Coordinates of C-alpha atoms and ligand atoms in Angstrom, one line a residue:
M9 CA 174.3 16.2 56.1
G10 CA 173.0 18.7 58.6
N11 CA 170.5 20.0 56.0
E12 CA 169.3 16.6 55.0
L13 CA 168.6 15.9 58.7
Q14 CA 166.7 19.2 59.0
S15 CA 164.6 18.3 56.0
H16 CA 163.6 15.0 57.6
R17 CA 162.8 16.7 60.9
V18 CA 159.7 15.2 62.6
S19 CA 158.0 16.4 65.6
V20 CA 155.8 14.7 68.2
S21 CA 152.8 16.6 67.1
D22 CA 153.3 15.7 63.4
D23 CA 151.7 12.7 62.0
V24 CA 155.0 11.2 61.2
E25 CA 156.2 8.6 63.8
V26 CA 159.5 9.5 65.5
S27 CA 160.6 6.0 64.7
T28 CA 160.6 7.0 61.1
Y29 CA 163.3 9.5 62.0
L30 CA 165.4 6.7 63.4
E31 CA 165.1 4.8 60.1
I32 CA 166.2 7.9 58.2
A33 CA 169.1 8.5 60.6
K34 CA 170.2 4.9 60.1
E35 CA 170.3 5.5 56.4
L36 CA 172.3 8.6 56.8
H37 CA 174.8 7.3 59.4
G38 CA 174.9 3.6 58.7
E39 CA 174.4 0.9 61.3
Q40 CA 177.4 2.1 63.4
P41 CA 176.3 2.2 67.0
I42 CA 176.4 5.8 68.1
F43 CA 177.1 5.1 71.7
E44 CA 180.7 4.7 70.6
P45 CA 181.4 8.1 72.3
K46 CA 183.0 10.8 70.2
P47 CA 186.2 12.1 71.8
L48 CA 185.9 15.5 73.3
P49 CA 188.9 17.9 73.3
P50 CA 190.3 17.9 76.9
G51 CA 188.8 20.6 79.1
E52 CA 185.8 21.2 76.8
R53 CA 182.5 21.9 78.6
E54 CA 180.3 18.9 78.9
S55 CA 176.9 18.2 80.5
I56 CA 174.2 15.7 80.9
I57 CA 170.6 17.1 80.6
V58 CA 167.8 15.6 82.7
I59 CA 164.5 16.1 80.9
D60 CA 162.0 16.4 83.8
F61 CA 158.6 14.9 83.6
G62 CA 157.8 15.8 87.2
S63 CA 159.4 13.0 89.1
Q64 CA 160.1 13.4 92.8
Y65 CA 163.5 12.0 92.1
S66 CA 164.7 14.3 89.3
M67 CA 167.0 16.2 91.7
L68 CA 168.5 12.9 92.9
I69 CA 169.3 12.0 89.3
A70 CA 171.2 15.3 88.9
R71 CA 173.0 14.7 92.2
R72 CA 174.1 11.2 91.1
I73 CA 175.5 12.6 87.8
R74 CA 177.3 15.4 89.6
E75 CA 178.8 12.8 91.9
C76 CA 180.4 11.4 88.8
H77 CA 182.0 14.9 88.3
V78 CA 179.9 15.6 85.3
Y79 CA 177.9 18.8 85.1
C80 CA 174.1 18.2 85.0
E81 CA 171.1 20.4 84.7
I82 CA 167.4 19.6 85.1
V83 CA 165.1 21.2 82.5
P84 CA 161.3 20.9 82.0
Y85 CA 160.3 18.5 79.2
D86 CA 159.2 21.4 77.0
T87 CA 162.5 23.3 77.1
P88 CA 163.7 24.5 73.6
W89 CA 166.9 23.2 72.2
E90 CA 168.5 26.7 72.1
R91 CA 168.4 26.8 75.9
I92 CA 170.3 23.5 76.1
A93 CA 172.8 23.8 73.2
S94 CA 175.1 26.2 75.1
L95 CA 175.6 23.6 77.8
N96 CA 177.2 21.2 75.2
P97 CA 175.2 18.2 76.2
R98 CA 176.8 14.7 75.9
G99 CA 173.6 12.8 76.7
F100 CA 170.1 13.0 78.0
I101 CA 168.2 11.4 80.9
L102 CA 164.5 11.3 80.8
S103 CA 163.2 11.3 84.3
G104 CA 160.3 9.4 85.8
G105 CA 156.9 11.2 86.3
P106 CA 153.4 10.7 87.5
A107 CA 151.7 10.6 84.1
S108 CA 150.6 7.7 82.0
V109 CA 152.1 7.9 78.6
Y110 CA 148.9 6.8 76.8
A111 CA 146.9 9.6 78.5
P112 CA 145.7 12.3 76.0
E113 CA 147.8 15.1 77.6
A114 CA 150.8 13.0 78.6
P115 CA 154.1 15.0 78.4
L116 CA 156.5 13.6 75.7
A117 CA 160.1 14.2 75.0
P118 CA 161.1 17.0 72.6
T119 CA 162.2 15.6 69.2
Y120 CA 165.7 16.9 69.5
I121 CA 166.2 14.1 72.0
Y122 CA 166.1 11.7 69.1
E123 CA 167.6 13.9 66.5
R124 CA 170.9 14.9 68.1
H125 CA 172.6 11.5 68.0
L126 CA 173.3 11.7 71.6
P127 CA 172.8 8.8 74.1
V128 CA 169.5 8.8 76.0
M129 CA 168.6 7.0 79.2
G130 CA 164.9 6.9 80.1
I131 CA 164.1 6.1 83.7
C132 CA 160.6 4.6 84.5
Y133 CA 158.2 7.0 82.9
G134 CA 161.1 8.2 80.8
M135 CA 161.5 4.7 79.5
Q136 CA 157.8 4.5 78.6
V137 CA 158.1 7.8 76.8
I138 CA 160.9 6.4 74.6
A139 CA 158.9 3.2 74.0
S140 CA 155.8 5.0 73.0
Q141 CA 157.4 7.7 70.9
L142 CA 159.5 5.2 68.9
G143 CA 156.6 3.0 68.1
G144 CA 156.4 0.5 71.0
Q145 CA 153.4 -0.1 73.2
V146 CA 152.8 0.8 76.9
S147 CA 149.9 -0.6 78.9
P148 CA 148.8 -0.6 82.5
G149 CA 150.6 -3.4 84.3
E150 CA 148.5 -6.2 85.8
K151 CA 149.6 -5.0 89.2
H152 CA 151.5 -1.9 90.3
E153 CA 155.0 -2.7 91.4
Y154 CA 156.6 -0.7 94.3
G155 CA 159.7 -1.8 96.1
H156 CA 162.6 -4.1 95.9
A157 CA 163.2 -6.4 92.9
I158 CA 166.1 -8.4 91.6
L159 CA 167.4 -7.4 88.2
H160 CA 169.0 -10.2 86.1
I161 CA 171.3 -9.0 83.4
S162 CA 170.8 -10.9 80.1
D163 CA 173.2 -8.9 77.9
E164 CA 176.4 -8.8 79.9
D165 CA 178.3 -7.1 77.1
C166 CA 176.2 -4.0 77.3
P167 CA 178.4 -1.1 78.5
L168 CA 175.7 0.1 80.8
F169 CA 176.4 -3.0 83.0
T170 CA 180.2 -3.0 83.0
G171 CA 181.5 -4.0 86.4
L172 CA 178.1 -5.1 87.7
P173 CA 177.2 -8.6 89.0
S174 CA 174.8 -10.6 86.9
S175 CA 172.0 -10.0 89.4
L176 CA 171.5 -7.0 91.6
P177 CA 168.8 -5.4 93.8
V178 CA 166.9 -2.5 92.3
W179 CA 164.0 -0.3 93.3
M180 CA 160.8 -0.3 91.3
S181 CA 157.9 2.1 91.4
H182 CA 155.6 1.9 88.4
G183 CA 152.1 1.1 87.3
D184 CA 152.5 1.0 83.5
Q185 CA 154.8 -1.3 81.6
I186 CA 156.1 -1.8 78.1
V187 CA 154.3 -4.7 76.4
E188 CA 155.9 -4.2 73.0
M189 CA 159.3 -2.7 72.5
P190 CA 160.0 -0.4 69.6
L191 CA 161.7 -1.7 66.5
G192 CA 165.4 -2.2 66.9
F193 CA 165.2 -2.5 70.7
S194 CA 166.0 -5.6 72.7
A195 CA 165.6 -6.5 76.4
L196 CA 168.9 -6.2 78.2
A197 CA 167.8 -7.3 81.7
Y198 CA 164.7 -8.7 83.4
T199 CA 163.0 -9.2 86.7
E200 CA 160.6 -11.8 87.9
N201 CA 157.7 -9.6 86.9
L202 CA 159.2 -7.8 83.9
P203 CA 160.7 -9.4 80.9
N204 CA 162.1 -6.1 79.7
A205 CA 163.2 -4.2 82.8
V206 CA 166.0 -2.7 80.7
M207 CA 165.8 -2.1 77.0
G208 CA 168.3 -0.6 74.5
N209 CA 169.1 -0.2 70.9
S210 CA 172.3 0.1 68.9
E211 CA 172.0 3.9 68.8
G212 CA 172.7 4.4 72.5
I213 CA 169.0 4.8 73.6
F214 CA 168.2 2.9 76.8
G215 CA 165.2 2.5 79.0
L216 CA 165.3 1.4 82.7
Q217 CA 162.0 0.5 84.4
F218 CA 163.6 0.7 87.8
H219 CA 165.1 3.8 89.6
P220 CA 168.9 3.7 89.7
E221 CA 169.1 7.1 91.4
V222 CA 167.6 6.0 94.7
A223 CA 169.6 4.6 97.6
H224 CA 167.5 1.4 97.4
T225 CA 169.3 0.6 94.2
P226 CA 172.8 0.3 95.8
Q227 CA 174.7 -0.2 92.5
G228 CA 172.8 2.7 90.8
K229 CA 175.9 4.8 91.0
N230 CA 177.8 2.3 88.7
I231 CA 175.0 2.5 86.2
F232 CA 175.3 6.3 86.1
E233 CA 179.0 6.1 85.8
N234 CA 178.8 3.6 82.9
F235 CA 176.2 5.9 81.2
V236 CA 178.2 9.1 81.5
Y237 CA 181.7 7.7 80.9
R238 CA 181.3 4.6 78.7
I239 CA 178.2 5.6 76.7
C240 CA 178.3 9.4 76.6
G241 CA 182.1 9.6 76.6
C242 CA 182.2 12.3 79.3
Q243 CA 185.6 13.3 80.8
G244 CA 184.4 14.0 84.3
N245 CA 185.8 17.5 84.4
W246 CA 183.2 19.0 86.7
T247 CA 185.4 19.8 89.7
P248 CA 185.4 22.5 92.4
S249 CA 188.6 24.0 91.0
R250 CA 187.1 24.2 87.5
F251 CA 183.9 25.7 88.9
I252 CA 186.0 28.3 90.9
T253 CA 188.0 29.4 87.9
E254 CA 185.0 29.7 85.6
S255 CA 183.0 31.6 88.2
I256 CA 185.7 34.1 88.9
D257 CA 186.1 34.8 85.2
K258 CA 182.4 35.1 84.7
I259 CA 181.9 37.4 87.7
G260 CA 184.9 39.5 86.8
G261 CA 183.7 39.9 83.2
R262 CA 180.2 40.9 84.2
V263 CA 181.0 43.3 87.0
G264 CA 184.1 45.0 85.6
K265 CA 185.0 47.9 87.9
R266 CA 181.5 48.3 89.3
K267 CA 180.5 47.6 92.9
V268 CA 178.8 44.6 94.5
I269 CA 177.2 44.2 97.9
C270 CA 176.5 40.9 99.7
A271 CA 174.6 40.1 102.9
L272 CA 176.9 37.9 105.0
S273 CA 175.1 35.6 107.5
G274 CA 178.0 33.4 108.7
G275 CA 176.4 30.4 107.0
V276 CA 178.3 28.4 104.3
D277 CA 176.3 29.7 101.3
S278 CA 176.9 33.4 101.9
A279 CA 180.5 32.7 102.9
V280 CA 181.3 30.9 99.7
T281 CA 179.4 33.4 97.6
A282 CA 181.3 36.3 99.2
T283 CA 184.6 34.6 98.9
L284 CA 184.1 33.9 95.2
V285 CA 183.1 37.4 94.4
H286 CA 185.9 38.8 96.5
R287 CA 188.4 36.6 94.5
A288 CA 186.9 38.1 91.3
I289 CA 186.7 41.8 92.1
G290 CA 188.5 42.3 95.4
D291 CA 187.6 45.4 97.4
N292 CA 184.8 46.4 95.0
L293 CA 182.8 43.9 97.1
T294 CA 181.3 45.1 100.3
C295 CA 179.6 42.7 102.7
I296 CA 177.0 43.8 105.1
F297 CA 176.8 41.7 108.2
I298 CA 173.7 42.5 110.2
N299 CA 173.7 41.2 113.8
N300 CA 169.9 40.9 114.4
G301 CA 170.5 40.0 118.1
L302 CA 169.1 36.6 117.4
L303 CA 172.5 34.8 116.8
R304 CA 174.1 32.1 118.9
R305 CA 176.8 32.7 121.5
E306 CA 180.0 34.0 120.0
E307 CA 178.6 34.0 116.4
P308 CA 179.2 37.7 115.6
E309 CA 182.8 37.5 116.8
R310 CA 183.4 34.3 114.8
V311 CA 182.0 35.8 111.6
L312 CA 184.0 39.0 111.9
N313 CA 187.1 37.1 112.9
T314 CA 186.9 34.8 109.9
F315 CA 185.9 37.2 107.2
Q316 CA 187.3 40.5 108.3
R317 CA 190.5 39.6 110.0
N318 CA 191.5 36.4 108.2
L319 CA 190.0 36.7 104.7
K320 CA 190.3 40.5 104.6
L321 CA 186.8 41.0 103.2
N322 CA 185.4 44.5 103.3
I323 CA 182.7 44.2 105.9
V324 CA 180.2 46.7 107.3
Y325 CA 179.1 45.3 110.7
V326 CA 175.7 46.5 111.9
D327 CA 174.8 45.8 115.5
A328 CA 171.0 46.0 115.2
G329 CA 170.0 43.7 118.0
G330 CA 168.1 46.4 119.9
R331 CA 166.0 47.3 116.8
F332 CA 164.9 43.7 116.2
L333 CA 164.1 43.1 119.8
E334 CA 162.0 46.2 119.9
R335 CA 160.1 45.1 116.8
L336 CA 159.4 41.7 118.3
R337 CA 158.2 42.9 121.6
G338 CA 154.9 41.3 122.6
T339 CA 154.8 39.1 119.5
V340 CA 154.1 35.4 120.0
D341 CA 152.8 34.3 116.6
P342 CA 155.5 32.4 114.7
E343 CA 154.5 33.7 111.2
M344 CA 154.3 37.3 112.6
K345 CA 157.8 36.9 114.1
R346 CA 159.2 35.8 110.8
R347 CA 157.5 38.6 108.9
L348 CA 158.7 41.3 111.4
I349 CA 162.3 40.0 111.3
G350 CA 162.2 39.8 107.4
K351 CA 160.9 43.4 107.1
E352 CA 163.4 44.8 109.6
F353 CA 166.2 43.0 107.9
I354 CA 165.3 44.7 104.6
K355 CA 165.1 48.1 106.3
V356 CA 168.5 47.8 107.9
F357 CA 170.0 46.4 104.7
E358 CA 168.6 49.2 102.6
E359 CA 169.8 51.9 105.0
E360 CA 173.3 50.5 105.0
A361 CA 173.4 49.9 101.2
A362 CA 172.3 53.5 100.6
K363 CA 175.3 54.7 102.6
L364 CA 177.7 53.0 100.1
G365 CA 176.8 55.2 97.2
K366 CA 176.3 53.7 93.7
V367 CA 176.2 49.9 93.9
D368 CA 175.0 47.9 90.8
F369 CA 175.0 44.3 91.9
L370 CA 173.8 42.2 94.8
A371 CA 175.5 38.8 95.3
Q372 CA 173.3 36.1 96.8
G373 CA 173.9 32.5 97.9
T374 CA 170.9 31.0 96.1
L375 CA 171.3 27.2 95.6
Y376 CA 170.1 24.8 92.9
P377 CA 167.3 23.2 94.9
D378 CA 165.8 26.7 95.4
V379 CA 166.0 27.4 91.7
I380 CA 164.4 24.1 90.8
E381 CA 161.7 24.6 93.4
S382 CA 160.9 28.1 92.2
T383 CA 160.7 26.9 88.5
T384 CA 158.4 24.1 89.4
A385 CA 156.4 26.1 92.0
E386 CA 154.3 27.7 89.4
T387 CA 153.0 24.4 88.1
K388 CA 152.7 22.7 91.5
A389 CA 150.0 23.7 93.9
A390 CA 152.1 24.3 97.0
V391 CA 150.6 24.9 100.5
K392 CA 152.6 27.3 102.6
I393 CA 153.8 25.7 105.8
K394 CA 156.2 28.5 106.9
S395 CA 157.4 31.6 105.2
H396 CA 161.2 31.3 104.8
H397 CA 163.1 34.4 105.2
N398 CA 166.3 33.7 103.4
V399 CA 168.8 36.4 103.6
G400 CA 169.2 35.7 99.9
G401 CA 165.7 36.2 98.6
L402 CA 165.2 39.6 100.1
P403 CA 165.3 42.9 98.5
S404 CA 163.2 42.3 95.3
K405 CA 162.3 46.0 95.1
M406 CA 165.9 47.1 95.3
K407 CA 167.4 48.0 92.0
F408 CA 170.3 45.7 91.9
T409 CA 171.3 43.2 89.3
L410 CA 171.7 39.8 90.9
I411 CA 174.8 37.7 91.0
E412 CA 174.1 34.1 92.1
P413 CA 177.3 32.1 91.6
L414 CA 175.9 29.1 93.4
R415 CA 172.7 29.0 91.4
Y416 CA 173.5 25.6 90.0
L417 CA 175.2 23.9 93.0
F418 CA 173.9 21.5 95.6
K419 CA 174.7 22.1 99.2
D420 CA 177.4 19.4 99.4
E421 CA 179.1 20.9 96.3
V422 CA 179.0 24.4 97.9
R423 CA 180.9 22.9 100.9
E424 CA 183.5 21.3 98.5
V425 CA 183.9 24.6 96.7
G426 CA 184.3 26.4 100.0
L427 CA 187.1 24.0 101.0
A428 CA 188.8 24.4 97.6
L429 CA 188.6 28.2 98.1
G430 CA 190.6 27.7 101.3
L431 CA 187.7 28.2 103.8
S432 CA 188.1 26.3 107.0
E433 CA 186.0 23.3 107.9
D434 CA 184.5 25.4 110.7
V435 CA 182.9 27.5 107.9
T436 CA 182.2 24.9 105.2
G437 CA 181.0 22.2 107.6
R438 CA 178.6 24.5 109.5
Q439 CA 175.2 23.2 110.2
P440 CA 172.4 25.3 108.7
F441 CA 171.0 28.1 110.9
P442 CA 167.7 29.8 110.0
G443 CA 167.6 33.5 109.0
P444 CA 165.2 34.4 111.9
G445 CA 167.7 32.8 114.2
L446 CA 166.9 32.0 117.8
A447 CA 163.6 33.9 117.6
I448 CA 162.0 30.8 116.1
R449 CA 163.5 28.6 118.7
I450 CA 162.0 30.6 121.6
I451 CA 158.4 29.7 121.8
G452 CA 156.3 32.7 122.7
E453 CA 157.6 36.2 123.2
V454 CA 161.3 36.8 122.5
T455 CA 163.1 38.7 125.3
Q456 CA 166.7 39.5 126.1
K457 CA 166.5 37.2 129.2
K458 CA 165.1 34.2 127.2
L459 CA 167.8 34.8 124.5
Q460 CA 170.4 34.5 127.2
T461 CA 168.9 31.3 128.5
L462 CA 168.6 29.7 125.1
R463 CA 172.2 30.7 124.1
A464 CA 173.5 29.1 127.2
A465 CA 171.6 25.8 126.6
D466 CA 172.5 25.8 122.9
W467 CA 176.1 26.2 123.7
V468 CA 176.0 23.1 125.8
V469 CA 174.3 21.1 123.1
M470 CA 176.8 22.2 120.4
N471 CA 179.7 21.6 122.7
E472 CA 178.7 18.1 123.7
I473 CA 177.8 17.2 120.1
K474 CA 181.2 18.4 118.9
K475 CA 183.0 16.5 121.7
A476 CA 181.1 13.4 120.7
K477 CA 182.4 14.0 117.1
L478 CA 178.8 14.0 115.8
Y479 CA 178.6 17.6 114.6
R480 CA 179.5 17.0 111.0
Q481 CA 177.4 13.9 110.8
L482 CA 174.2 15.5 111.9
W483 CA 172.3 17.9 109.6
Q484 CA 171.3 20.1 112.6
S485 CA 171.5 19.9 116.4
F486 CA 170.2 22.6 118.7
A487 CA 168.2 23.6 121.7
I488 CA 164.7 25.1 121.9
L489 CA 163.4 27.2 124.8
T490 CA 159.8 26.0 125.2
D491 CA 157.3 28.2 126.8
A492 CA 156.5 25.4 129.3
R493 CA 157.6 25.5 132.9
S494 CA 157.6 22.6 135.3
V495 CA 158.3 21.9 139.0
G496 CA 161.6 20.5 140.1
V497 CA 163.8 20.2 143.2
M498 CA 167.3 21.5 143.6
G499 CA 169.1 20.9 146.9
D500 CA 166.3 21.4 149.4
Y501 CA 164.4 23.9 147.3
R502 CA 161.4 23.7 145.0
T503 CA 162.1 25.1 141.6
Y504 CA 159.7 26.2 138.9
G505 CA 161.8 26.5 135.8
Y506 CA 161.8 26.4 132.0
L507 CA 161.7 23.3 129.9
I508 CA 164.5 23.0 127.2
A509 CA 164.0 20.7 124.3
V510 CA 166.9 19.3 122.4
R511 CA 166.6 18.5 118.7
A512 CA 169.1 16.6 116.6
I513 CA 168.3 15.3 113.1
N514 CA 169.7 13.5 110.1
S515 CA 168.7 14.7 106.7
V516 CA 170.1 15.1 103.2
D517 CA 168.2 18.2 102.0
A518 CA 166.0 19.4 104.9
M519 CA 162.9 18.4 103.0
T520 CA 162.6 15.3 105.1
A521 CA 164.4 14.5 108.3
D522 CA 164.8 11.7 110.8
W523 CA 165.4 12.4 114.5
A524 CA 168.9 11.2 115.4
R525 CA 169.3 8.2 117.7
L526 CA 171.9 9.9 119.9
P527 CA 173.6 7.7 122.5
Y528 CA 171.9 7.8 126.0
D529 CA 175.1 8.8 127.6
L530 CA 175.4 11.8 125.4
L531 CA 171.8 12.8 126.1
A532 CA 172.5 12.4 129.8
R533 CA 175.5 14.7 129.7
I534 CA 173.6 17.3 127.7
S535 CA 170.8 17.2 130.2
D536 CA 173.0 17.3 133.3
R537 CA 175.0 20.2 132.0
I538 CA 172.0 22.2 130.9
V539 CA 170.2 22.0 134.3
N540 CA 173.4 22.7 136.1
E541 CA 174.8 25.5 134.0
V542 CA 171.8 27.3 132.7
P543 CA 169.8 29.4 135.2
D544 CA 166.0 29.0 135.2
V545 CA 166.1 25.6 133.5
N546 CA 165.2 22.5 135.5
R547 CA 164.1 20.0 132.8
V548 CA 165.3 18.8 129.5
V549 CA 163.5 16.7 126.9
Y550 CA 164.6 15.2 123.6
D551 CA 162.5 15.7 120.5
I552 CA 161.8 12.3 118.9
T553 CA 159.7 13.5 115.9
S554 CA 160.8 13.2 112.3
K555 CA 159.8 15.5 109.5
P556 CA 157.1 15.0 108.4
P557 CA 155.0 15.2 110.4
A558 CA 157.0 17.8 112.5
T559 CA 159.2 20.4 110.9
I560 CA 162.9 20.8 111.8
E561 CA 162.4 24.1 113.6
W562 CA 159.7 24.4 116.2
E563 CA 158.2 27.6 114.7
Ligands
XMP601 P1 161.8 23.4 108.7 O1 161.7 23.9 110.0 O2 160.9 24.1 107.7 O3 163.3 23.8 108.2 O4 161.7 21.9 108.6 C1 163.9 23.3 107.1 C2 165.3 23.9 107.0 O5 165.2 25.3 106.8 C3 165.8 26.0 107.8 N1 164.9 27.2 108.1 C4 165.2 28.4 107.6 N2 166.3 28.9 107.0 N3 165.3 31.0 107.0 C5 166.3 30.2 106.7 O6 167.3 30.7 106.1 C6 164.2 30.5 107.6 O7 163.2 31.3 107.9 C7 164.1 29.2 107.9 N4 163.2 28.4 108.6 C8 163.7 27.2 108.6 C9 165.8 25.1 109.0 O8 166.8 25.4 110.0 C10 166.1 23.8 108.3 O9 167.4 23.6 108.0

């Protein structure tokens, strides 16, 4: 049968309509609906593949699937089947995208999407792609539709809707719409403006005109659950413990008896990376922890305590604060500060690595959002806002083979893996801290004295936020030492002291952020304590700007 299928293979560029293929498939397989999921041997690898047409929400789709404990990867729409086959896909999701499907160069789905007999769910543009490729018709809508709509389900037996009420709020964002569905498809749900807001056929191919992945579609998660479990037949075996076992096997197999180094920063990503590699190869891993003198109060001690004393990792500790401060002397430009710190870090790292003799591998805590961003960066014109010096992305000229065990994880998954590895909440729940450290939270020149001032103020912020039990809830909370000074009065004396700014933000991925509405009492306590406990500071302000237009860090 496989050969017969091959001989009927059609491609989007061929003259043959893809819908012809579906007719052929029906002949070969009968009318039996293929969304009756085929059972999978327990423990077998499974995945859902998101075919990306450039939607700003593709990453969200992947997160929603992973929240169902099903492994999911995002691939560009022109990815060859061979790249995907090894992931053992159980279904496909076609993402939204900015194009119009009837435009001459519009991206279309690869033909294997329709040839593999796997369920497909097209979202927004993805739905229009399905409609267009299978012989339906898509046209510009009379008006563009953005925002809330109420979805009315007309086919309550459809497994996509199991457990959902007959009407539910959804989020729309489209200009085009389907005016004629392809043969074999029927409308499964409608909205006031759209008679076919959801379409489907008996082969497990669905199209949704709305976005189930965004928070504005509150029951979107149920739709994804229905798709992956009821329609694709997934088992939901993507769990932290499975990831840990697979990673340890993989790292052990790749490295053997050779040596690995890892730059430890104290943050959750490098901590989880180092712990995984350590589990796999033990003392053949050496971690280099560089104290650049720009860390927060008690940070070096905390890192050494956790990783050297408790977890027994092999750590080379380098106290390089003096070198960094010397490099930074007289520098006020934020980009220059970042560059100098980045360069110095590479220098120190190279010197220390050279002392270790032959090392073949470098372990890095690269995360999935970085991977996605770098694969799409070539096609998207990106304007540089700030150069990010991630401890991870550093020594490109160094001759190491990379090990990136977290390459396919989101930040919250990294935290879960960390917990499953036995790391404490203090490590896994740590708020992000930038590589250039306090240098980009001191406006103007960085000096030892200013570092002392900022460390003391930051300590108060952290302490009060933790006491208020808000630390885990906030994406970041910290102090900034501005270069401004203002007049104040203390006792009977005039003061002329520094201005400290406090920043606390909520965010899910640091791409956008909202300033946190901290209680006034808490802000009052932070302010009182800072002006009382930190010498040279006589005024505190709270930063009430979101990102955009501001960034999270001040420099
Ligand atoms: P911005 O300031 O660009 O920050 O809104 C977004 C997130 O990235 C962190 N950040 C950095 N992290 N090296 C890092 O490792 C850097 O140079 C750097 N600059 C900013 C920032 O703390 C926030 O979480």
